[in-house]
Coordinates of C-alpha atoms in Angstrom, one line a residue:
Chain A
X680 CA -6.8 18.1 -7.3
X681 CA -5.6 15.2 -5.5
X682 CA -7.3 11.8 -5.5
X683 CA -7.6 10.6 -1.8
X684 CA -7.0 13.6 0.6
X685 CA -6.2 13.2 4.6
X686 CA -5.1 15.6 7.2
X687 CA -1.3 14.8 7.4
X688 CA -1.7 15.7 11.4
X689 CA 0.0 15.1 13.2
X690 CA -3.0 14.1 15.2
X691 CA -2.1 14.1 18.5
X692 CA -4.3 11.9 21.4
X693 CA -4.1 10.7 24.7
X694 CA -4.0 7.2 25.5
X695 CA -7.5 5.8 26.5
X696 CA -9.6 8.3 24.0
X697 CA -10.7 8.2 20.3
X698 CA -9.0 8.8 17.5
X699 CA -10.9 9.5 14.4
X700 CA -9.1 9.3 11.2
X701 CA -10.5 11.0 8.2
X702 CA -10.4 10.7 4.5
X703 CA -12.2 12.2 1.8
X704 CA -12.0 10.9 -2.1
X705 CA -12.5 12.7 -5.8
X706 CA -13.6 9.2 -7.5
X707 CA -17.5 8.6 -7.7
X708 CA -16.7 5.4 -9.2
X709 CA -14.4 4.1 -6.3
X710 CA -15.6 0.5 -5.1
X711 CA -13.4 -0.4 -2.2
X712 CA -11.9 1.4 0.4
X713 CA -8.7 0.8 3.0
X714 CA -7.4 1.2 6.0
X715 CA -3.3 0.6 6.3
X716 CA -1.4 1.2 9.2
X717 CA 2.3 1.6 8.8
X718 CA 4.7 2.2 11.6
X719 CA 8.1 4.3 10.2
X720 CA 10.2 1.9 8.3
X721 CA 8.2 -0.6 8.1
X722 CA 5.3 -1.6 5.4
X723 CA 1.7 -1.1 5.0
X724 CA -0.2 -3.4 7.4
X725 CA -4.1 -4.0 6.7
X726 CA -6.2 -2.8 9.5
X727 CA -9.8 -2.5 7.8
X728 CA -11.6 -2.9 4.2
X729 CA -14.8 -1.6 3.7
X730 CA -17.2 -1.3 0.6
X731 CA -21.1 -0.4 1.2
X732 CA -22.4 2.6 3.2
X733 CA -22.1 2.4 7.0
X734 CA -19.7 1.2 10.0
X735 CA -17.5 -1.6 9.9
X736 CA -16.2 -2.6 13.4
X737 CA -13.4 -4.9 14.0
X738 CA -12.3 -5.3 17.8
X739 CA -11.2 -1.0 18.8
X740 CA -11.5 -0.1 15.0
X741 CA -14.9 1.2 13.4
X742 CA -14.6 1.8 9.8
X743 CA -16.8 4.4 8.6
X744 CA -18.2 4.8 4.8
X745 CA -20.5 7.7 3.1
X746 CA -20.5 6.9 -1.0
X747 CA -22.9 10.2 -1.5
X748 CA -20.2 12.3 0.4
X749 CA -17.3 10.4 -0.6
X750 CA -16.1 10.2 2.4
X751 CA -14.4 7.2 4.8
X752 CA -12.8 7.1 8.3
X753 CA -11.9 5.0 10.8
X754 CA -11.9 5.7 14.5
X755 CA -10.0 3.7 16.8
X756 CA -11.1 3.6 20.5
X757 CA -9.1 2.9 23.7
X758 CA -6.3 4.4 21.9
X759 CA -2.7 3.0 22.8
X760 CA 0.5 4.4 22.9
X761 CA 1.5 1.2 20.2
X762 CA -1.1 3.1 17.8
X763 CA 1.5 5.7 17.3
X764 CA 1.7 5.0 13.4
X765 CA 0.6 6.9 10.1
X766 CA -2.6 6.1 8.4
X767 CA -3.3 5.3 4.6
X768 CA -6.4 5.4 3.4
X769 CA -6.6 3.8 0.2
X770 CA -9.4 4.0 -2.4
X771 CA -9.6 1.7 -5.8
X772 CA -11.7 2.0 -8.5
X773 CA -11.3 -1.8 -9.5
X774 CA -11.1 -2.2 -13.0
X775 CA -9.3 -4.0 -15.9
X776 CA -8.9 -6.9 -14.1
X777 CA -6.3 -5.7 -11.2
X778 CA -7.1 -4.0 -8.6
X779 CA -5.5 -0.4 -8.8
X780 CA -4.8 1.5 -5.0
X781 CA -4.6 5.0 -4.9
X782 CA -3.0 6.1 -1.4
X783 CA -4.1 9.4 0.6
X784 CA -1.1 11.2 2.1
X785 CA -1.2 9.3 5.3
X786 CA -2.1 11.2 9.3
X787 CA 0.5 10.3 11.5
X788 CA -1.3 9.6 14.4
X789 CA 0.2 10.1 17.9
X790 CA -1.1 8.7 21.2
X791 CA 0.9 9.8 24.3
X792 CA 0.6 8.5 27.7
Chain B
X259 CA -1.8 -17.2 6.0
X260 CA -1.8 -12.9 4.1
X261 CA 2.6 -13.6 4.1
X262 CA 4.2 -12.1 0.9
X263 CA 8.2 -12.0 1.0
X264 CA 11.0 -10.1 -0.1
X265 CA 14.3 -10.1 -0.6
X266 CA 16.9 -8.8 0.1
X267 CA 15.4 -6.4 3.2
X268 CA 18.7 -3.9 2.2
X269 CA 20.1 -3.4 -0.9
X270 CA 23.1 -0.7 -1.7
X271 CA 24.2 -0.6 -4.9
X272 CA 26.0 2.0 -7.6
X273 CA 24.9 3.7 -10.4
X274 CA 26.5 0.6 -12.9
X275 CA 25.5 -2.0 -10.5
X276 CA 22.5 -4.7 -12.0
X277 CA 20.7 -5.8 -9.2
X278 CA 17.2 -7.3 -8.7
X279 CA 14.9 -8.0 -5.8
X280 CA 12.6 -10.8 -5.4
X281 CA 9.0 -10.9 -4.0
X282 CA 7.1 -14.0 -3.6
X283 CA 3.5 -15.3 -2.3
X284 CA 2.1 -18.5 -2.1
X285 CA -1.5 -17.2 -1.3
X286 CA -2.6 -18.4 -5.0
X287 CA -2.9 -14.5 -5.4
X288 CA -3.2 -14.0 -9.1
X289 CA -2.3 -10.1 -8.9
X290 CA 1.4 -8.8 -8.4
X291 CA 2.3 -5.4 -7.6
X292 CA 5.7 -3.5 -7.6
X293 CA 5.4 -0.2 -5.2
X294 CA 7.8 2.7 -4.8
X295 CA 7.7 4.2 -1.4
X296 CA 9.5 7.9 -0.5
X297 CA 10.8 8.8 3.1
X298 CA 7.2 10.7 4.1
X299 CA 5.1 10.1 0.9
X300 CA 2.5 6.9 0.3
X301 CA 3.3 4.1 -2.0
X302 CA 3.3 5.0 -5.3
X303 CA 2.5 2.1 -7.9
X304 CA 5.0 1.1 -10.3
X305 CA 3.9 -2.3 -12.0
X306 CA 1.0 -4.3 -11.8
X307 CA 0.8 -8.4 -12.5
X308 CA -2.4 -10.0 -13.3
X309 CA -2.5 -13.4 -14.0
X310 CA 1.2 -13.6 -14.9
X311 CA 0.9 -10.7 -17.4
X312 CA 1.7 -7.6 -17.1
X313 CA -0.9 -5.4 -16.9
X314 CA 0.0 -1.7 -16.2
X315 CA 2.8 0.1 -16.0
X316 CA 3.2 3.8 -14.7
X317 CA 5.4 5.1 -16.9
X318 CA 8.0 3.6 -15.2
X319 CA 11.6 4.4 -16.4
X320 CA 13.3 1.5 -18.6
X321 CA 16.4 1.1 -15.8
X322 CA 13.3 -0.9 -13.9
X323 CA 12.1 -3.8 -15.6
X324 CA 9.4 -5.9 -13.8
X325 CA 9.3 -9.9 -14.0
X326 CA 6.9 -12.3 -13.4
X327 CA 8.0 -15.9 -13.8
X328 CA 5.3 -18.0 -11.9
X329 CA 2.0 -17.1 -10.4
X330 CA 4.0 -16.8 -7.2
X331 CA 7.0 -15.0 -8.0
X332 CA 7.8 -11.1 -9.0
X333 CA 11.3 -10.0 -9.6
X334 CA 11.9 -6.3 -10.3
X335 CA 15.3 -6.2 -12.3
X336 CA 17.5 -2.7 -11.7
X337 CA 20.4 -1.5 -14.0
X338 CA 22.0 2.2 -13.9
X339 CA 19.8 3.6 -11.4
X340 CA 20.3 7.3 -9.9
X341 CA 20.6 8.0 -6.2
X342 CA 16.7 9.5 -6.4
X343 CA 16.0 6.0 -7.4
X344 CA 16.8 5.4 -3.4
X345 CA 13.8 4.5 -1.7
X346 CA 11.3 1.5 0.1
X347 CA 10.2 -1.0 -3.2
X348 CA 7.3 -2.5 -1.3
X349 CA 5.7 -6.0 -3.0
X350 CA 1.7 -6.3 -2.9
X351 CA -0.2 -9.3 -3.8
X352 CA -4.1 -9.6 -3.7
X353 CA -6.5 -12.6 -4.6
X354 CA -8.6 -11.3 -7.8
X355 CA -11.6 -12.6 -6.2
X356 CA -14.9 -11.2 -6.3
X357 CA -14.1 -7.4 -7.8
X358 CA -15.5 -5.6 -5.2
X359 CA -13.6 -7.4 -1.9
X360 CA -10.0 -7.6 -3.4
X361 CA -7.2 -6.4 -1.1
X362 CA -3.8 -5.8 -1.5
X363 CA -1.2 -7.4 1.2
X364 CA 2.6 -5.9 1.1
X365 CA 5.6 -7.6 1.8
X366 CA 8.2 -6.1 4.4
X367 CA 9.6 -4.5 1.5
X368 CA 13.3 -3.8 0.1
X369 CA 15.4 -0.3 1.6
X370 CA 17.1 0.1 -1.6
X371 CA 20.0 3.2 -1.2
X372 CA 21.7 4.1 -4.5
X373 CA 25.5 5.5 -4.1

C-alpha cells in the first residue's frame, strides 16, 4: 500500500476556475504536510506547509488538512494557464532528528485558456 | 533568502568516469538531503545530513557516496555508475527548527545522463 496516494490526472481546468488537488496518506503519525509545485524539468518549488486541522490560505492557494481522515488538499482559485505544473504532496513523519519527506505520485494539473 | 545551489546543472559522464556534484546553502540549515528524481516519478530520498552527520541512508548503492564537509556544503561523489543511474539528483536543505514546522527547500538540481 503506498504511503501518500494522489490522482496522477491529468486534471484538466479552465483558466479562471478551481482546482482542487487531493491527497490522501497511510501514516497516523505524520506531523507535517506539503505542498510542491514542479514545472517539467525543473525542481520542487514550495507552495504551502501545513500541520493542524483546517484551511491554510496563502494569496489563490487554500491548503486543506483532516488528521482523522488523513487527508490534505490544496485548491487553487483563479486558476492560470502558468499553473500548468504537477503537484507533490508530501507528508513526514519527523523523527530522529531529520525531517524524512515521503512524496505522493504527483497530479499534473492542466489549466487551458 | 530559501536559495540552495547546485552544480553542475548537466553532467554526462561514462560508466568509468568519477564525478561528483556539489550542493550548497548558506541558510544555517543544519539538515542536507541528497534526492533521486525519475522522468515522471517523485523524489526519491537517497541521503540525509543532520548536523554534519550522516544520518540515513536508503540503501543506497556504494557507486554513490554522500559528503558533507561543512554545515553548508553536500557533495555526492559518483564512480562506475550504470546508464539507469541517469536521472535529476535534486539537493534539499531544511532548518531543524521546531519539529513540527521543518521544511525542505531543493536546489535546481543536477540532469545527470550516464553513457
Amino acid at each position: 500500500q503506498k504511503e501518500v496516494e494522489q490522482n496522477s490526472g491529468p486534471l484538466s481546468v479552465p483558466e479562471g476556475a478551481i482546482a482542487s488537488l487531493n491527497c490522501t496518506y497511510s501514516d497516523r503519525g505524520s506531523q507535517s504536510f506539503f505542498w510542491y509545485r514542479q514545472y517539467s524539468g525543473k525542481s520542487p518549488e514550495l507552495i504551502m506547509s501545513i500541520y493542524s486541522n483546517g484551511d491554510k490560505e496563502d494569496g489563490r492557494f487554500t491548503a486543506q488538512l483532516n488528521k482523522a481522515s488523513q487527508y490534505v488538499s490544496l485548491l487553487i482559485r483563479d486558476s492560470q494557464p502558468s499553473d500548468s505544473a504537477t503537484y507533490l504532496c508530501a507528508v513526514s513523519p519527523f523523527s530522529g532528528g531529520y525531517n524524512k519527506l515521503i512524496f505522493g505520485a504527483g497530479t499534473r494539473l492542466a489549466v487551458h485558456p | 533568502d530559501t536559495e540552495v545551489t547546485q552544480t553542475p546543472k548537466h553532467l554526462v559522464m561514462g560508466m568509468t568516469n568519477k564525478k561528483s556534484l556539489k550542493c550548497e546553502q548558506h541558510m544555517g540549515h543544519r539538515a542536507m538531503y541528497w534526492y533521486k528524481q525519475k522522468a515522471k516519478k517523485p523524489p526519491e530520498l537517497m541521503f540525509v545530513y543532520s548536523y554534519e552527520k550522516l544520518s540515513i541512508n536508503e540503501s543506497v548503492p556504494s557507486r554513490f557516496s554522500p559528503e558533507c564537509p561543512n554545515s553548508s556544503l553536500l557533495n555526492l561523489h559518483l564512480h562506475a555508475l550504470q546508464p539507469e543511474d541517469s536521472a535529476l539528483y535534486l539537493c534539499a536543505s531544511s532548518p531543524l527548527g521546531l519539529a513540527e514546522t521543518d521544511t525542505q527547500y531543493f536546489g535546481p538540481g543536477t540532469r545527470l545522463t550516464v553513457l
